[in-house]
PDB file of C-alpha atoms and ligand atoms in Angstrom:
ATOM      1  CA  UNK A 182      -8.492  14.317  -8.518  1.00 51.00           C
ATOM      2  CA  UNK A 183      -6.223  16.956 -10.326  1.00 59.00           C
ATOM      3  CA  UNK A 184      -2.899  15.536 -11.132  1.00 91.00           C
ATOM      4  CA  UNK A 185      -3.787  11.924 -10.342  1.00 97.00           C
ATOM      5  CA  UNK A 186      -2.671   9.613 -13.164  1.00 97.00           C
ATOM      6  CA  UNK A 187      -5.782   7.447 -13.813  1.00 98.00           C
ATOM      7  CA  UNK A 188      -3.533   5.063 -15.934  1.00 98.00           C
ATOM      8  CA  UNK A 189      -1.061   4.208 -13.114  1.00 98.00           C
ATOM      9  CA  UNK A 190      -0.912   0.464 -12.442  1.00 98.00           C
ATOM     10  CA  UNK A 191      -2.758   0.500  -9.141  1.00 98.00           C
ATOM     11  CA  UNK A 192      -5.578   2.453 -10.663  1.00 98.00           C
ATOM     12  CA  UNK A 193      -5.754  -0.385 -13.273  1.00 98.00           C
ATOM     13  CA  UNK A 194      -5.673  -2.923 -10.531  1.00 98.00           C
ATOM     14  CA  UNK A 195      -8.503  -1.153  -8.688  1.00 98.00           C
ATOM     15  CA  UNK A 196     -10.596  -1.105 -12.000  1.00 98.00           C
ATOM     16  CA  UNK A 197      -9.835  -4.811 -12.394  1.00 98.00           C
ATOM     17  CA  UNK A 198      -8.052  -4.211 -15.785  1.00 98.00           C
ATOM     18  CA  UNK A 199      -4.921  -5.893 -14.278  1.00 98.00           C
ATOM     19  CA  UNK A 200      -5.139  -8.753 -12.013  1.00 98.00           C
ATOM     20  CA  UNK A 201      -3.615  -9.006  -8.478  1.00 98.00           C
ATOM     21  CA  UNK A 202      -3.284 -11.461  -5.605  1.00 98.00           C
ATOM     22  CA  UNK A 203      -5.646  -9.855  -3.080  1.00 98.00           C
ATOM     23  CA  UNK A 204      -5.004 -10.484   0.537  1.00 98.00           C
ATOM     24  CA  UNK A 205      -7.509  -8.151   1.941  1.00 98.00           C
ATOM     25  CA  UNK A 206     -10.276  -5.974   0.634  1.00 98.00           C
ATOM     26  CA  UNK A 207     -13.073  -3.773   2.086  1.00 98.00           C
ATOM     27  CA  UNK A 208     -14.910  -0.642   0.720  1.00 98.00           C
ATOM     28  CA  UNK A 209     -12.079   1.739   1.375  1.00 98.00           C
ATOM     29  CA  UNK A 210      -8.980  -0.385   0.994  1.00 98.00           C
ATOM     30  CA  UNK A 211      -7.255  -3.079  -1.135  1.00 99.00           C
ATOM     31  CA  UNK A 212      -4.152  -5.165  -0.221  1.00 99.00           C
ATOM     32  CA  UNK A 213      -2.402  -7.514  -2.669  1.00 99.00           C
ATOM     33  CA  UNK A 214       1.008  -9.241  -3.035  1.00 98.00           C
ATOM     34  CA  UNK A 215       3.804  -7.189  -4.733  1.00 98.00           C
ATOM     35  CA  UNK A 216       4.699  -8.631  -8.069  1.00 98.00           C
ATOM     36  CA  UNK A 217       8.396  -8.391  -7.306  1.00 98.00           C
ATOM     37  CA  UNK A 218       8.504  -9.489  -3.601  1.00 98.00           C
ATOM     38  CA  UNK A 219      11.770  -8.465  -1.761  1.00 96.00           C
ATOM     39  CA  UNK A 220      11.001 -10.862   1.144  1.00 97.00           C
ATOM     40  CA  UNK A 221       8.737 -14.004   1.730  1.00 98.00           C
ATOM     41  CA  UNK A 222       5.829 -11.645   2.640  1.00 98.00           C
ATOM     42  CA  UNK A 223       5.518  -8.438   0.635  1.00 98.00           C
ATOM     43  CA  UNK A 224       2.067  -6.884   0.496  1.00 98.00           C
ATOM     44  CA  UNK A 225       0.959  -3.432  -0.776  1.00 99.00           C
ATOM     45  CA  UNK A 226      -1.963  -1.769   0.991  1.00 99.00           C
ATOM     46  CA  UNK A 227      -3.678   1.027  -0.937  1.00 98.00           C
ATOM     47  CA  UNK A 228      -6.740   3.133  -0.243  1.00 98.00           C
ATOM     48  CA  UNK A 229      -9.337   2.930  -3.066  1.00 98.00           C
ATOM     49  CA  UNK A 230      -9.706   6.556  -3.370  1.00 98.00           C
ATOM     50  CA  UNK A 231      -7.336   8.555  -5.758  1.00 98.00           C
ATOM     51  CA  UNK A 232      -4.397   9.705  -3.545  1.00 98.00           C
ATOM     52  CA  UNK A 233      -1.105  10.355  -5.194  1.00 98.00           C
ATOM     53  CA  UNK A 234       1.182   9.908  -2.151  1.00 98.00           C
ATOM     54  CA  UNK A 235       1.485   9.732   1.542  1.00 98.00           C
ATOM     55  CA  UNK A 236       1.482  13.534   1.800  1.00 97.00           C
ATOM     56  CA  UNK A 237      -1.671  13.711  -0.538  1.00 98.00           C
ATOM     57  CA  UNK A 238      -3.336  11.031   1.646  1.00 98.00           C
ATOM     58  CA  UNK A 239      -2.377  12.529   4.951  1.00 98.00           C
ATOM     59  CA  UNK A 240      -3.508  16.022   4.066  1.00 98.00           C
ATOM     60  CA  UNK A 241      -6.631  15.307   2.054  1.00 98.00           C
ATOM     61  CA  UNK A 242      -8.165  12.026   3.546  1.00 98.00           C
ATOM     62  CA  UNK A 243     -10.665  12.360   6.476  1.00 98.00           C
ATOM     63  CA  UNK A 244      -9.413  11.599   9.941  1.00 98.00           C
ATOM     64  CA  UNK A 245     -11.690   8.544   9.941  1.00 98.00           C
ATOM     65  CA  UNK A 246     -10.333   7.156   6.732  1.00 98.00           C
ATOM     66  CA  UNK A 247      -6.706   7.786   7.832  1.00 98.00           C
ATOM     67  CA  UNK A 248      -7.403   5.836  11.183  1.00 98.00           C
ATOM     68  CA  UNK A 249      -9.036   3.115   9.275  1.00 98.00           C
ATOM     69  CA  UNK A 250      -6.293   2.757   6.823  1.00 98.00           C
ATOM     70  CA  UNK A 251      -3.494   2.444   9.490  1.00 98.00           C
ATOM     71  CA  UNK A 252      -5.627   0.132  11.702  1.00 98.00           C
ATOM     72  CA  UNK A 253      -6.179  -2.050   8.634  1.00 98.00           C
ATOM     73  CA  UNK A 254      -2.411  -2.072   7.775  1.00 98.00           C
ATOM     74  CA  UNK A 255      -1.846  -3.321  11.399  1.00 98.00           C
ATOM     75  CA  UNK A 256      -4.637  -5.878  11.097  1.00 98.00           C
ATOM     76  CA  UNK A 257      -3.269  -7.195   7.784  1.00 98.00           C
ATOM     77  CA  UNK A 258       0.300  -7.585   9.215  1.00 98.00           C
ATOM     78  CA  UNK A 259      -1.285  -9.589  12.099  1.00 98.00           C
ATOM     79  CA  UNK A 260      -3.396 -11.677   9.764  1.00 98.00           C
ATOM     80  CA  UNK A 261      -0.160 -12.425   7.671  1.00 98.00           C
ATOM     81  CA  UNK A 262       1.399 -13.675  11.026  1.00 98.00           C
ATOM     82  CA  UNK A 263       4.013 -11.061  11.076  1.00 98.00           C
ATOM     83  CA  UNK A 264       3.284  -9.575  14.630  1.00 96.00           C
ATOM     84  CA  UNK A 265       5.454 -11.867  16.657  1.00 97.00           C
ATOM     85  CA  UNK A 266       8.702 -11.777  14.771  1.00 97.00           C
ATOM     86  CA  UNK A 267       8.171  -8.338  13.343  1.00 98.00           C
ATOM     87  CA  UNK A 268       8.011  -6.524   9.970  1.00 98.00           C
ATOM     88  CA  UNK A 269       8.823  -3.288   8.171  1.00 98.00           C
ATOM     89  CA  UNK A 270       6.410  -0.662   6.678  1.00 98.00           C
ATOM     90  CA  UNK A 271       7.545   1.317   3.710  1.00 98.00           C
ATOM     91  CA  UNK A 272       5.781   4.271   2.159  1.00 98.00           C
ATOM     92  CA  UNK A 273       8.184   5.646  -0.593  1.00 97.00           C
ATOM     93  CA  UNK A 274       7.316   9.333  -1.119  1.00 96.00           C
ATOM     94  CA  UNK A 275       8.662  11.621  -3.919  1.00 94.00           C
ATOM     95  CA  UNK A 276      11.523  11.091  -6.440  1.00 93.00           C
ATOM     96  CA  UNK A 277      14.401  10.774  -4.024  1.00 95.00           C
ATOM     97  CA  UNK A 278      12.615   7.800  -2.407  1.00 95.00           C
ATOM     98  CA  UNK A 279      12.453   5.912  -5.676  1.00 94.00           C
ATOM     99  CA  UNK A 280       8.773   5.903  -5.603  1.00 96.00           C
ATOM    100  CA  UNK A 281       7.410   4.414  -8.824  1.00 97.00           C
ATOM    101  CA  UNK A 282       3.684   4.135  -8.676  1.00 98.00           C
ATOM    102  CA  UNK A 283       1.919   7.491  -8.180  1.00 98.00           C
ATOM    103  CA  UNK A 284      -0.949   6.005  -6.089  1.00 98.00           C
ATOM    104  CA  UNK A 285      -0.364   6.050  -2.220  1.00 98.00           C
ATOM    105  CA  UNK A 286       0.517   2.621  -0.884  1.00 98.00           C
ATOM    106  CA  UNK A 287       2.378   1.149   2.190  1.00 98.00           C
ATOM    107  CA  UNK A 288       4.670  -2.008   1.785  1.00 98.00           C
ATOM    108  CA  UNK A 289       4.348  -4.593   4.443  1.00 98.00           C
ATOM    109  CA  UNK A 290       7.545  -6.510   4.296  1.00 98.00           C
ATOM    110  CA  UNK A 291       8.581  -9.443   6.489  1.00 98.00           C
ATOM    111  CA  UNK A 292       8.922 -13.190   6.802  1.00 98.00           C
ATOM    112  CA  UNK A 293      12.699 -13.149   7.090  1.00 98.00           C
ATOM    113  CA  UNK A 294      15.490 -11.219   9.028  1.00 97.00           C
ATOM    114  CA  UNK A 295      15.390  -7.997   7.179  1.00 96.00           C
ATOM    115  CA  UNK A 296      18.589  -5.946   6.432  1.00 94.00           C
ATOM    116  CA  UNK A 297      19.647  -2.748   7.988  1.00 93.00           C
ATOM    117  CA  UNK A 298      17.939   0.302   6.123  1.00 86.00           C
ATOM    118  CA  UNK A 299      20.739   2.813   6.695  1.00 77.00           C
ATOM    119  CA  UNK A 300      21.607   4.285   3.337  1.00 59.00           C
ATOM    120  CA  UNK A 301      18.825   2.205   1.655  1.00 57.00           C
TER     121      UNK A 301
HETATM  122  P1  AMP B 291       7.130   2.097  -4.973  1.00 83.25           P
HETATM  123  O1  AMP B 291       6.279   3.024  -5.827  1.00 83.25           O
HETATM  124  O2  AMP B 291       8.580   2.309  -5.298  1.00 83.25           O
HETATM  125  O3  AMP B 291       6.864   2.278  -3.505  1.00 83.25           O
HETATM  126  O4  AMP B 291       6.888   0.581  -5.335  1.00 83.25           O
HETATM  127  C1  AMP B 291       5.818   0.154  -6.122  1.00 83.25           C
HETATM  128  C2  AMP B 291       5.814  -1.432  -5.984  1.00 83.25           C
HETATM  129  O5  AMP B 291       4.768  -1.788  -6.873  1.00 83.25           O
HETATM  130  C3  AMP B 291       7.135  -2.187  -6.438  1.00 83.25           C
HETATM  131  O6  AMP B 291       7.501  -3.033  -5.283  1.00 83.25           O
HETATM  132  C4  AMP B 291       6.573  -3.161  -7.553  1.00 83.25           C
HETATM  133  O7  AMP B 291       7.052  -4.391  -7.531  1.00 83.25           O
HETATM  134  C5  AMP B 291       5.048  -3.112  -7.310  1.00 83.25           C
HETATM  135  N1  AMP B 291       4.300  -3.385  -8.435  1.00 83.25           N
HETATM  136  C6  AMP B 291       4.311  -2.837  -9.691  1.00 83.25           C
HETATM  137  N2  AMP B 291       3.341  -3.438 -10.485  1.00 83.25           N
HETATM  138  C7  AMP B 291       2.739  -4.239  -9.696  1.00 83.25           C
HETATM  139  C8  AMP B 291       1.570  -5.088 -10.087  1.00 83.25           C
HETATM  140  N3  AMP B 291       1.039  -5.137 -11.287  1.00 83.25           N
HETATM  141  N4  AMP B 291       1.112  -5.918  -9.016  1.00 83.25           N
HETATM  142  C9  AMP B 291       1.735  -5.803  -7.955  1.00 83.25           C
HETATM  143  N5  AMP B 291       2.759  -5.110  -7.510  1.00 83.25           N
HETATM  144  C10 AMP B 291       3.171  -4.404  -8.475  1.00 83.25           C
END
C-alpha cells in the first residue's frame, strides 16, 4: 500500500522477523502482548493487512473485515477474562495522539483499576 512503511515494527512481527508473545491469531488478525505493558494486561490487536491507522482501516477495509476485527477485539478481551471487571480500548491516531507505530492497532488494557483519561 502507498505510504505504508514496510519496516515498521509490527510489519516485522507479522513477517516473523521480530518475536512476539501471541495471544490470538487467525488469517486476518494477530494479537500479542505489548512489550512495555502499562497494566497487568496490555495486548495489541492488529489486522494482518497493511493499514497505517484507524482512519486508513476504517475507510479502506471491507465491512466484513471491520466487523471481524472488532468482534475479535471483543472476544480477545473476553478470553483475557477482562469482561467482568472492565478494560480500556485505545487506538492512537495521528501525531497529537502520540501514535508511534504506523500500523493500525488497538490496545486492550486492563487487569487493574485504570486511571482517569482526562488530559491523558
Ligand atoms: P502507539 O503507536 O503509541 O499506539 O503504541 C505502540 C505500542 O507498541 C507501544 O505501547 C509499545 O510499547 C508497543 N511496542 C513497540 N514495539 C513492540 C514490540 N516489539 N512488541 C510488542 N509491543 C511493542
